[in-house]
Coordinates of C-alpha atoms in Angstrom, one line a residue:
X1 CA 37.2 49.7 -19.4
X2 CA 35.9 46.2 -20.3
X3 CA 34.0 44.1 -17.7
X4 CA 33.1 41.0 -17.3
X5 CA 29.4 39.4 -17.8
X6 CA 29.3 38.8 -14.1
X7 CA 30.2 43.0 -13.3
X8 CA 27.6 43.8 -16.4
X9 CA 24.9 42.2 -14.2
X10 CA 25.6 42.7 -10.7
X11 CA 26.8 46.4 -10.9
X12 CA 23.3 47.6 -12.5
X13 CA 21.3 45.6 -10.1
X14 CA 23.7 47.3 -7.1
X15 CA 22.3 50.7 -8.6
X16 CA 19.0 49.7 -8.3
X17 CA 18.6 48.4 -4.9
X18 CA 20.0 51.8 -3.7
X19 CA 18.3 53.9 -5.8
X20 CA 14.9 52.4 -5.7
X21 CA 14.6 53.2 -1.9
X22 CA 15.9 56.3 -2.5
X23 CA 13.5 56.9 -4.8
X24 CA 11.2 55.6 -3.1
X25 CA 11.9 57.4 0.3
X26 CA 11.7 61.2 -1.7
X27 CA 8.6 60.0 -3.7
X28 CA 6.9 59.1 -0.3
X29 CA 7.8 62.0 1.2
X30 CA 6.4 64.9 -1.5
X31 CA 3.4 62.7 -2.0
X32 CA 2.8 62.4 2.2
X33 CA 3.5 66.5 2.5
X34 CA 1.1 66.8 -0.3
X35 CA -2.0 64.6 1.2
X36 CA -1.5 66.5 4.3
X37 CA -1.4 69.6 3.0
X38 CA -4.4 68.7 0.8
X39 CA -6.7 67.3 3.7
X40 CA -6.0 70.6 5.7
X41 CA -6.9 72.5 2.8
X42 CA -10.1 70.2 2.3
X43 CA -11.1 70.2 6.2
X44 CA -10.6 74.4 6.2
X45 CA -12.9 74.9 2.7
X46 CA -15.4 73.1 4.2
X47 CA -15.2 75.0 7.4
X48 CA -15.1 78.2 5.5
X49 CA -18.3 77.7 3.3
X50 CA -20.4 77.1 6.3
X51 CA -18.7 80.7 7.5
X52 CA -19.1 82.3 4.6
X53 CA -22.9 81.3 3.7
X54 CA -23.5 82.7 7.5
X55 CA -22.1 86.0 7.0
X56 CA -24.1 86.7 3.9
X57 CA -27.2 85.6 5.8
X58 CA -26.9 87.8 8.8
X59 CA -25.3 90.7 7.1
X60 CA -28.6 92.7 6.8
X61 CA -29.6 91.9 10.3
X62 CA -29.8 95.0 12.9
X63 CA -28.6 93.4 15.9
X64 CA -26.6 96.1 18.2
X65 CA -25.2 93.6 20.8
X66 CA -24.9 89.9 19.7
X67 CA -24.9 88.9 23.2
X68 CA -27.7 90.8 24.4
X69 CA -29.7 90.0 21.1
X70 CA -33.5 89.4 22.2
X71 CA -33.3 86.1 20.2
X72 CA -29.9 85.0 21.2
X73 CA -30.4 81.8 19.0
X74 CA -30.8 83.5 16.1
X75 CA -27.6 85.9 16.5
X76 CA -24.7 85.2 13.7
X77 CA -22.0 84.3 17.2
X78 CA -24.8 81.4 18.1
X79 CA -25.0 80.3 14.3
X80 CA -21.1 80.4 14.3
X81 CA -20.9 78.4 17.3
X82 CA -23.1 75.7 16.2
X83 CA -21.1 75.7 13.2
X84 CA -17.7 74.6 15.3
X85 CA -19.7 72.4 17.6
X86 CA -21.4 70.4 14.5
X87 CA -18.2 70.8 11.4
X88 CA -16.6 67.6 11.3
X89 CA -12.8 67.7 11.1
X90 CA -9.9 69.0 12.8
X91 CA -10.5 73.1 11.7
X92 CA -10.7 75.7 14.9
X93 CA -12.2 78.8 15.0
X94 CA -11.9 81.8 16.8
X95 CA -14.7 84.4 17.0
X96 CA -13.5 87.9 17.9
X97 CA -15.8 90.8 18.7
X98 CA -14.8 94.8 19.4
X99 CA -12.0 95.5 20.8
X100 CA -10.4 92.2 19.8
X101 CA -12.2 90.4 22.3
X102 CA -12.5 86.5 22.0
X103 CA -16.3 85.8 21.9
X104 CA -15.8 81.9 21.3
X105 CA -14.4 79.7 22.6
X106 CA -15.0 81.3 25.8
X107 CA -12.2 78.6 27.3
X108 CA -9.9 79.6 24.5
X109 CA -6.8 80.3 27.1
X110 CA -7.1 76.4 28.2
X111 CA -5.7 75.5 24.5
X112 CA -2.3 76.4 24.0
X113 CA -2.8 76.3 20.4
X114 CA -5.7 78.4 20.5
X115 CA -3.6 80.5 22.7
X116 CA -0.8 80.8 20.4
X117 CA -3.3 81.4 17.1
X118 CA -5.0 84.1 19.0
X119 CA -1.3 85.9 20.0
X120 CA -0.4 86.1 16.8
X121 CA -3.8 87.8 15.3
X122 CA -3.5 90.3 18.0
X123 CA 0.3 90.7 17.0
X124 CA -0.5 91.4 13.4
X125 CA -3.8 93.3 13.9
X126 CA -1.9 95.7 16.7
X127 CA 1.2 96.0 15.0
X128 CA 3.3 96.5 12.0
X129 CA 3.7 92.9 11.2
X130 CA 1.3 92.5 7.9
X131 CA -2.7 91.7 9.0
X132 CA -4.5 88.7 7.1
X133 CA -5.9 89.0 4.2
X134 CA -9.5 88.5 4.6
X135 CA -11.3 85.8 2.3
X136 CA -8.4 84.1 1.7
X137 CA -6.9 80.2 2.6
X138 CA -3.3 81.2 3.3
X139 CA -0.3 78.7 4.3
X140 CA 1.1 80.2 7.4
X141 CA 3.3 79.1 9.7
X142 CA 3.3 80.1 13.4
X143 CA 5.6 79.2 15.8
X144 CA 6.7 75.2 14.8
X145 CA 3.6 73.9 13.0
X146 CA 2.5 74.8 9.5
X147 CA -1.3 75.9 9.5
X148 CA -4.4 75.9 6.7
X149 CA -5.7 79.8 7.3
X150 CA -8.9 81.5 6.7
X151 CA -9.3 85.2 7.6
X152 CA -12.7 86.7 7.2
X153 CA -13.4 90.6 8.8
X154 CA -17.0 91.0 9.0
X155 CA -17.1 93.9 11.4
X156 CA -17.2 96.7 8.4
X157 CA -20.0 95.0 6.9
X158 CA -22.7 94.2 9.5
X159 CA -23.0 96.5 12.6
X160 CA -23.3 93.2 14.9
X161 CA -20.9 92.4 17.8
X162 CA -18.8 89.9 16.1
X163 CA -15.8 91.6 14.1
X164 CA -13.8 89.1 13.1
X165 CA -14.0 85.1 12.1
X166 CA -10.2 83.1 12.0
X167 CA -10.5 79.6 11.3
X168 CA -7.2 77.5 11.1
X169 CA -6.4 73.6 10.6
X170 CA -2.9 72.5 11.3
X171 CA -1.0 71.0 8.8
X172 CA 0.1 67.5 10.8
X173 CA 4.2 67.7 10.7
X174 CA 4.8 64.3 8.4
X175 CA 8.6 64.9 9.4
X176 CA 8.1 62.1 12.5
X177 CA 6.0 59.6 10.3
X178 CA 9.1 59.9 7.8
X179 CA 12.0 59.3 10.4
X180 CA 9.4 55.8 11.5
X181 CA 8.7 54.9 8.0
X182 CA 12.5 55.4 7.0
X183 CA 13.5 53.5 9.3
X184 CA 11.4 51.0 8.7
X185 CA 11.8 50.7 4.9
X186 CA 15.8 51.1 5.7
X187 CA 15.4 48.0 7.6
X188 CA 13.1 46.0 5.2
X189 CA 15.5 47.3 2.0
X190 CA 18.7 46.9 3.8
X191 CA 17.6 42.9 4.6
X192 CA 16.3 42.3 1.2
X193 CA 19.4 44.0 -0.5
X194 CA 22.0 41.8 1.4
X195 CA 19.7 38.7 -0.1
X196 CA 19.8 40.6 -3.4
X197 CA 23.0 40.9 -4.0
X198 CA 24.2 37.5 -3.0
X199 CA 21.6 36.0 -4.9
X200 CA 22.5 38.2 -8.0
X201 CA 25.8 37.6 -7.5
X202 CA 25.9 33.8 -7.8
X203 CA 23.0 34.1 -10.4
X204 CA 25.6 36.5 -12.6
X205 CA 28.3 33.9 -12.2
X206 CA 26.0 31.1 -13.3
X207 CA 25.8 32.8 -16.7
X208 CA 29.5 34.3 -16.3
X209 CA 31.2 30.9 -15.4
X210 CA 29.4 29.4 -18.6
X211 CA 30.9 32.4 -20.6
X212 CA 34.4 31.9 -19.7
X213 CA 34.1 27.6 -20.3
X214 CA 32.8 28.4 -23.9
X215 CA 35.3 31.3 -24.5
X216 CA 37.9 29.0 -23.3
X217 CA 36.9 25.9 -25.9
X218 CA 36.6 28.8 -28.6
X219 CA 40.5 29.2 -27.6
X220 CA 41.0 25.8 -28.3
X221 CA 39.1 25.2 -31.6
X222 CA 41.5 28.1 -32.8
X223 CA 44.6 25.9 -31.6
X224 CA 42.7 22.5 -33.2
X225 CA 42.5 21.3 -29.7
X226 CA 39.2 19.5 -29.8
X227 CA 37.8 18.7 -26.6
X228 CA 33.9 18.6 -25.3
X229 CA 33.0 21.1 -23.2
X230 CA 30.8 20.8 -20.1
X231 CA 29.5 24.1 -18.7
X232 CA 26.7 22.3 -16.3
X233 CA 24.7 25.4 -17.3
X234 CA 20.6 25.5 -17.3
X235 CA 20.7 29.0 -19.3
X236 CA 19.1 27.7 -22.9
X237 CA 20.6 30.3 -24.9
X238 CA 24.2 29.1 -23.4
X239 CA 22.7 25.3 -23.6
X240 CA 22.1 25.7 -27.4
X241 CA 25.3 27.5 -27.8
X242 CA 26.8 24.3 -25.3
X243 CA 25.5 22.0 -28.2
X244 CA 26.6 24.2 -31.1
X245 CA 30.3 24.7 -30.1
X246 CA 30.1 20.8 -29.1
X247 CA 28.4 20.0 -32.3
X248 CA 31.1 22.2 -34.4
X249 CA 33.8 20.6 -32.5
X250 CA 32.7 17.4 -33.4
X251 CA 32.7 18.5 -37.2
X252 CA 35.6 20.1 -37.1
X253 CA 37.3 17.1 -35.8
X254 CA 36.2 15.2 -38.6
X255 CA 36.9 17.6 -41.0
X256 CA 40.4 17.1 -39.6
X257 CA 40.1 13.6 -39.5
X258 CA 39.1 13.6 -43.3
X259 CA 41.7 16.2 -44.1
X260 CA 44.1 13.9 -42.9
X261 CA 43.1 10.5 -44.6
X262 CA 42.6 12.8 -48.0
X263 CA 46.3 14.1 -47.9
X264 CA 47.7 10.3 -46.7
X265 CA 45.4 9.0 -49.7
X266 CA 46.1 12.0 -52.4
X267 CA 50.1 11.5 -51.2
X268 CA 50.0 7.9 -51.8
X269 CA 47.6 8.3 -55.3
X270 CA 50.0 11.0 -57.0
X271 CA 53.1 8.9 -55.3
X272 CA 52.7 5.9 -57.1
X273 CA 52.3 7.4 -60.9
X274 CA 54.9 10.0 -60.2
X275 CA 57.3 6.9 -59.4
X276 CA 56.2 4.5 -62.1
X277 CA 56.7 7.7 -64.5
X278 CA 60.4 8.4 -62.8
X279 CA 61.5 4.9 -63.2
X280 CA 60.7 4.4 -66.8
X281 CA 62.2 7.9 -67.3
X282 CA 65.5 6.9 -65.7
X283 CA 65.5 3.3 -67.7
X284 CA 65.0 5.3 -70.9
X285 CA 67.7 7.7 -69.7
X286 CA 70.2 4.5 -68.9
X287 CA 69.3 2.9 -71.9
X288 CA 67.9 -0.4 -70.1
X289 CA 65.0 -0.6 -72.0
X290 CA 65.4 -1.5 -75.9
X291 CA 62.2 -0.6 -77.1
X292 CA 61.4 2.8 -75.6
X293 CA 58.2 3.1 -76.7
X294 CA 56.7 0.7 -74.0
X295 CA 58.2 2.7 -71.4
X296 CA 56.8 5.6 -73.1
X297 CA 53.9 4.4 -73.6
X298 CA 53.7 3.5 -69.3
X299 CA 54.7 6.9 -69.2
X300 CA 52.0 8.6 -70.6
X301 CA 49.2 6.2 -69.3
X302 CA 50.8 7.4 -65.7
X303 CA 50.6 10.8 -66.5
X304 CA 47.0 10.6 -67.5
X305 CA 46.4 9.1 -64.5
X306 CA 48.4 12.1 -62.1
X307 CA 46.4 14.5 -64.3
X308 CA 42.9 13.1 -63.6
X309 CA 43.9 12.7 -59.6
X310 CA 45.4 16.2 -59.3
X311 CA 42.3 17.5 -61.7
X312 CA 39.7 15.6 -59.3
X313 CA 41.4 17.1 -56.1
X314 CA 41.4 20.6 -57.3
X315 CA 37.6 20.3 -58.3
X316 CA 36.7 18.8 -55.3
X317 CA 38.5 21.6 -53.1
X318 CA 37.2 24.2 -55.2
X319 CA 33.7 23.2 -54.3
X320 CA 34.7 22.6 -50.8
X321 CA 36.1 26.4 -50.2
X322 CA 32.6 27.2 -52.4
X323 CA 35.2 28.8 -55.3
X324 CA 33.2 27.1 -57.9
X325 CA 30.7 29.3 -59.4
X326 CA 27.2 27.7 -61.1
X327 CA 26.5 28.4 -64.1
X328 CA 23.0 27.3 -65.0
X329 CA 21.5 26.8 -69.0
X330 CA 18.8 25.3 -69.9
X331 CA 18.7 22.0 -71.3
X332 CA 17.0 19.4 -72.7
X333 CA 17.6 16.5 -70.3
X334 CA 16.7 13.4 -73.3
X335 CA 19.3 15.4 -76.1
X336 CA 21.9 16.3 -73.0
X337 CA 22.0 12.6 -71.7
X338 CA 22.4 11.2 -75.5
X339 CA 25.2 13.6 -75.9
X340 CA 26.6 12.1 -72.4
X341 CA 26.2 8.7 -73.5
X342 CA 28.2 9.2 -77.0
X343 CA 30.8 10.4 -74.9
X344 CA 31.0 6.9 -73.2
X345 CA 30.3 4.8 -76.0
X346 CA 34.1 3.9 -76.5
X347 CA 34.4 2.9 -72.9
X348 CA 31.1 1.1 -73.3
X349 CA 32.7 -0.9 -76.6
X350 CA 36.1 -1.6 -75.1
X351 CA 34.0 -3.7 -72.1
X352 CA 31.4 -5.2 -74.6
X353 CA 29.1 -3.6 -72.4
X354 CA 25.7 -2.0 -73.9
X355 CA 23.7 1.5 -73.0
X356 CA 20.4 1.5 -72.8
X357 CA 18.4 4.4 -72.6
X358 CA 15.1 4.7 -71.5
X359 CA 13.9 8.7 -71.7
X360 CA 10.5 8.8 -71.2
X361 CA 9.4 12.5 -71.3
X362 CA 11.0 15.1 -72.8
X363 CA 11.9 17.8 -69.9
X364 CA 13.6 20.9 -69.4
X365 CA 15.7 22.1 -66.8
X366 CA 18.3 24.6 -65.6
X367 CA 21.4 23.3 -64.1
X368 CA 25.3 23.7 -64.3
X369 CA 26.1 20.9 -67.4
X370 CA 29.3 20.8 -66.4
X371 CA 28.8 19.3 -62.8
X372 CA 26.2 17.8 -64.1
X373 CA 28.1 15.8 -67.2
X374 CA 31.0 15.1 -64.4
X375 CA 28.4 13.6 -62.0
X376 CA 26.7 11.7 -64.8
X377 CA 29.7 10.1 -66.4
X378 CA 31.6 9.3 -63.1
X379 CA 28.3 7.2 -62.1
X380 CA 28.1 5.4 -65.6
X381 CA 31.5 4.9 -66.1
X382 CA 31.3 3.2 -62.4
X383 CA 28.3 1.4 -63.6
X384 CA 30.4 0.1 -67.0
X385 CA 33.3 -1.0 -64.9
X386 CA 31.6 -3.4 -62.9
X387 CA 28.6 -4.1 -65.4
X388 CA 28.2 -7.8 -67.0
X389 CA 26.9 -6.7 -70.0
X390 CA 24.0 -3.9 -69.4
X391 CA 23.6 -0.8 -68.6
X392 CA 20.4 1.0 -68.0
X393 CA 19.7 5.0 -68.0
X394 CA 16.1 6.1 -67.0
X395 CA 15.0 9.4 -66.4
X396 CA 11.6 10.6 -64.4
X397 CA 10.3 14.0 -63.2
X398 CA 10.1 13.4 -59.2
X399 CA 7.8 16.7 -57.9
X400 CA 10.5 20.0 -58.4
X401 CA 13.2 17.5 -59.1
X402 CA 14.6 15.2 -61.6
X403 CA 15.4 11.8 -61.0
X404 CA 18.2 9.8 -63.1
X405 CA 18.3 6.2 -62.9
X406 CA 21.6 4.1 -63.2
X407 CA 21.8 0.6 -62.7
X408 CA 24.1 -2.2 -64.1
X409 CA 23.6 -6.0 -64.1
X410 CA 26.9 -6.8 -62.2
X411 CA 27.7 -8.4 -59.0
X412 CA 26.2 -5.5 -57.3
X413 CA 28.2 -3.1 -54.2
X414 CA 29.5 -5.5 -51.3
X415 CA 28.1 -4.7 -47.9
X416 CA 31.2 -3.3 -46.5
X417 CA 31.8 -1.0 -49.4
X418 CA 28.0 0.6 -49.7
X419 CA 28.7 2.9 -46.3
X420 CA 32.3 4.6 -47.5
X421 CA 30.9 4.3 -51.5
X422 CA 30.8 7.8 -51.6
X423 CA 34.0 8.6 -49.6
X424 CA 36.9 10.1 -51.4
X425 CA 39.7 8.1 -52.5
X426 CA 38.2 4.9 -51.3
X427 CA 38.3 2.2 -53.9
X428 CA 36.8 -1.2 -53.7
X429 CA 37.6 -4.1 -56.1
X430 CA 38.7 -2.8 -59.2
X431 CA 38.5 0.6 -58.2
X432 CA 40.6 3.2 -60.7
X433 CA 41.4 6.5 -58.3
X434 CA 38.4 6.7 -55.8
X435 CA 37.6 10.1 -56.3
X436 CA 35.0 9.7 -58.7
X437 CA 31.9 9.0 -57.4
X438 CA 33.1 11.6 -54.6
X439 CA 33.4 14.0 -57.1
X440 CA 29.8 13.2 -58.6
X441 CA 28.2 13.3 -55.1
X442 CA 29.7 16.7 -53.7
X443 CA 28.5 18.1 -57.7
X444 CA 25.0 17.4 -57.1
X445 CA 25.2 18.6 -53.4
X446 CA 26.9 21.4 -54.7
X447 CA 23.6 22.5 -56.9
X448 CA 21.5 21.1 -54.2
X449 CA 20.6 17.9 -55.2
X450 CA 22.1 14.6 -54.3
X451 CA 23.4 11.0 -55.0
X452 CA 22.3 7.7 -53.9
X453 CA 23.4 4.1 -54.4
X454 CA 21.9 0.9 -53.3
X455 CA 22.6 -2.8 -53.9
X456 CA 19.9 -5.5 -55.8
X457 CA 20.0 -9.0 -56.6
X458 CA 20.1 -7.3 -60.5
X459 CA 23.5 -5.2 -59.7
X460 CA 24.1 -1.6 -58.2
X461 CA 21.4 0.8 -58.4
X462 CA 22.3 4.6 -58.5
X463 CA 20.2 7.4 -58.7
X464 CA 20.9 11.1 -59.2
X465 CA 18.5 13.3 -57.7
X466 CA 18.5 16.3 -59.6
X467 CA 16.8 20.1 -58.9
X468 CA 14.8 21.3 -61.8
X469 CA 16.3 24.6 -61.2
X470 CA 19.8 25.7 -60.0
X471 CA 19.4 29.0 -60.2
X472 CA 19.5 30.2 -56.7
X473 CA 22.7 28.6 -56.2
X474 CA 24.0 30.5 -59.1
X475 CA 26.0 34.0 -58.7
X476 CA 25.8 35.0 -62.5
X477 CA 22.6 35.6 -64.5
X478 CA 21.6 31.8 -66.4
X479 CA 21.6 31.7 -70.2
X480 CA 19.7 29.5 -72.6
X481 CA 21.2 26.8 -74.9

């Protein structure tokens, strides 16, 4: 079962405020039993030394009748005594002479306790219930309380009055402490939950609500439904992702925008051939035209023309999809620019225009030379249109990058034209299809360099920035030519 971010949170935070006291309560009560039970045991052992050390050091004294000793202050019943009278602590003791007579506390009868202790000695020493064991601290319980015991018989080992020495400390019942204590924390947990829960709950459905808003504009970016999205949230993580979807949406909507314009433009760019081609087709069909090789003549011109469009709007979506696979060589940028600029001689000579090249250093780099050649004579074939009658090509080594120069002395890039220069099919004044200096900017980009263009008083300035190496935007292995 799938729940929602709000359930996620407050469900495992509900488990915790009812177990922790639970915990808690158990935790408090094995550790309470345990102190108890351990401050008996240490108020008893102390006890018991003391008894212990005084039974070794009157064991080897001849004293017939403790209470009719001639030095009663030196009899083991007097050293016991002061023992009781003097032990810190919450330990008893019982002394018990022949015949299982109480020798101290004389008053022993006045303390139920005592009372009850000494009952149950005479119940096990008398009868068949099992006696206790002497030298031993023993857990007993005895009526309703729990008790530390210590047993010593020292009647068979001294022929003194005193027989036998019981020393007990009661174990304090912790069962009344708990009940207060439960309560207590019962009352403290129980407030603190209620505040708990509603506080997680709204603090689960500040990060749920969010959620939902951004799943929601997802939705709509699947249906191209473009519309900002304000989740009021002060989460970062869902804040950055706020921005990103906004910042995506904006993007996409331009995408769209540009998707648009390109289709009106390519529609109206392949239109206006495929029509010019049509009509002279149907004039040589009807025979209006009497010498056919004009019209044929239009006719082929126009379909040089479709082919370059529909060849410059297949490159440029193979590079947008990222279909168009680098592949770098190395070249010598002087020879590879000579070799460009043969190319464009005829062009050149048909607008009396002149190339001049200005190579500086030889260098070598690796790059794709067919993006690069397309960039490079898209940018000086732009430059040759517009040129007067120069055009320059310089080349200089810019850090890891190479920098190609292109200017022309003509009347330079009008204001309104420099910002959409680069756009795709947008033509200024004389313009041919508008897709070639588009197609030169989105080459470099596509090997991770880039295209600018600026206006002078001397004419249009372009520049190719050029990485020395393309390899890492390559998928094959590079070769060397």
């Amino acid at each position: 079962m799938k729940l929602s971010i709000r359930m996620k949170i407050f469900l495992p935070v509900m488990f915790l405020l009812i177990a922790f006291p639970v915990a808690a309560w158990f935790v408090f009560s094995y550790a309470l039993d345990g102190h108890m039970n351990y401050n008996a045991k240490r108020d008893l052992g102390q006890m018991v030394k003391t008894v212990e050390e005084l039974a070794d050091e009157y064991s080897n004294l001849d004293v017939p009748d403790e209470t009719n000793a001639p030095d009663a202050g030196k009899s083991l019943l007097s050293a016991l005594r002061n023992a009781a009278q003097t032990e810190s602590g919450e330990s008893k003791m019982l002394v018990i002479g022949n015949n299982y007579r109480v020798l101290y506390p004389k008053n022993y009868d006045d303390q139920p306790e005592m009372t009850q202790m000494y009952s149950e000695f005479l119940t096990r020493m008398t009868g068949n219930d099992p006696a206790f064991e002497s030298g031993e601290i023993t857990e007993e319980t005895i009526g309703d309380t729990k008790y530390m015991l210590y047993f010593l018989d020292v009647g068979q080992n001294r022929p003194g009055h005193v027989q036998n020495v019981l020393l007990y400390c009661p174990i304090h019942d912790t069962s009344v402490i708990l009940n207060e204590v439960s309560r207590l924390v019962l009352m403290i947990m129980g407030a603190m939950a209620g505040v708990s829960i509603v506080l997680f709950w709204f603090v689960a459905g500040s990060i749920s609500t969010p959620v939902s808003r951004l799943c929601e504009a997802a939705r709509g970016i699947g249906e191209k439904k473009f519309k900002k999205v304000e989740t009021g949230t002060n989460v970062k993580e869902l804040y950055e992702l706020e921005n990103e979807i906004n910042q995506m949406q904006d993007n996409l909507l331009k995408a769209d925008e540009a998707e648009r314009v390109f289709f009106q433009n390519a529609s109206h760019e392949l239109r206006t051939p495929l029509m010019s081609i049509s009509g002279y087709a149907q004039g040589i069909q009807r025979g209006v035209f009497e010498d056919v090789s004009q019209a044929a003549g239009v006719i082929l011109d126009e379909s040089s023309r479709l082919t370059e469009v529909v060849d410059g709007i297949l490159t440029l979506t193979r590079m947008d999809q990222m279909r168009y696979q680098v592949v770098p060589v190395e070249l010598g940028i002087r020879e590879y620019i000579e070799d460009q600029i043969e190319r464009l001689e005829g062009l050149a000579y048909q607008k009396k225009i002149k190339l001049e090249f200005l190579p500086g250093d030889e260098h070598k780099i690796i790059s794709d030379a067919m993006l690069l050649g397309r960039a490079f004579s898209n940018v000086t074939s732009n430059c040759i249109r517009y040129a007067k009658e120069m055009v320059w090509i310089s080349v200089e080594e810019n850090g890891e990058q190479l920098k190609i120069t292109i200017r022309d002395d003509g009347p330079g890039i009008l204001e309104d034209d420099l910002p959409h220069l680069f756009d795709r099919f947008y033509k200024g004044k004389n313009g041919n299809h508008g897709l070639g200096l588009s197609i030169a900017k989105r080459s470099m980009e596509y090997m991770g360099g880039d295209i600018a263009a600026k206006d002078s008083p001397e004419g249009a300035i372009f520049t190719i920035i050029l990485p020395q190496d393309c390899r890492s935007f390559a998928v094959e292995e590079w070769t060397e030519v």
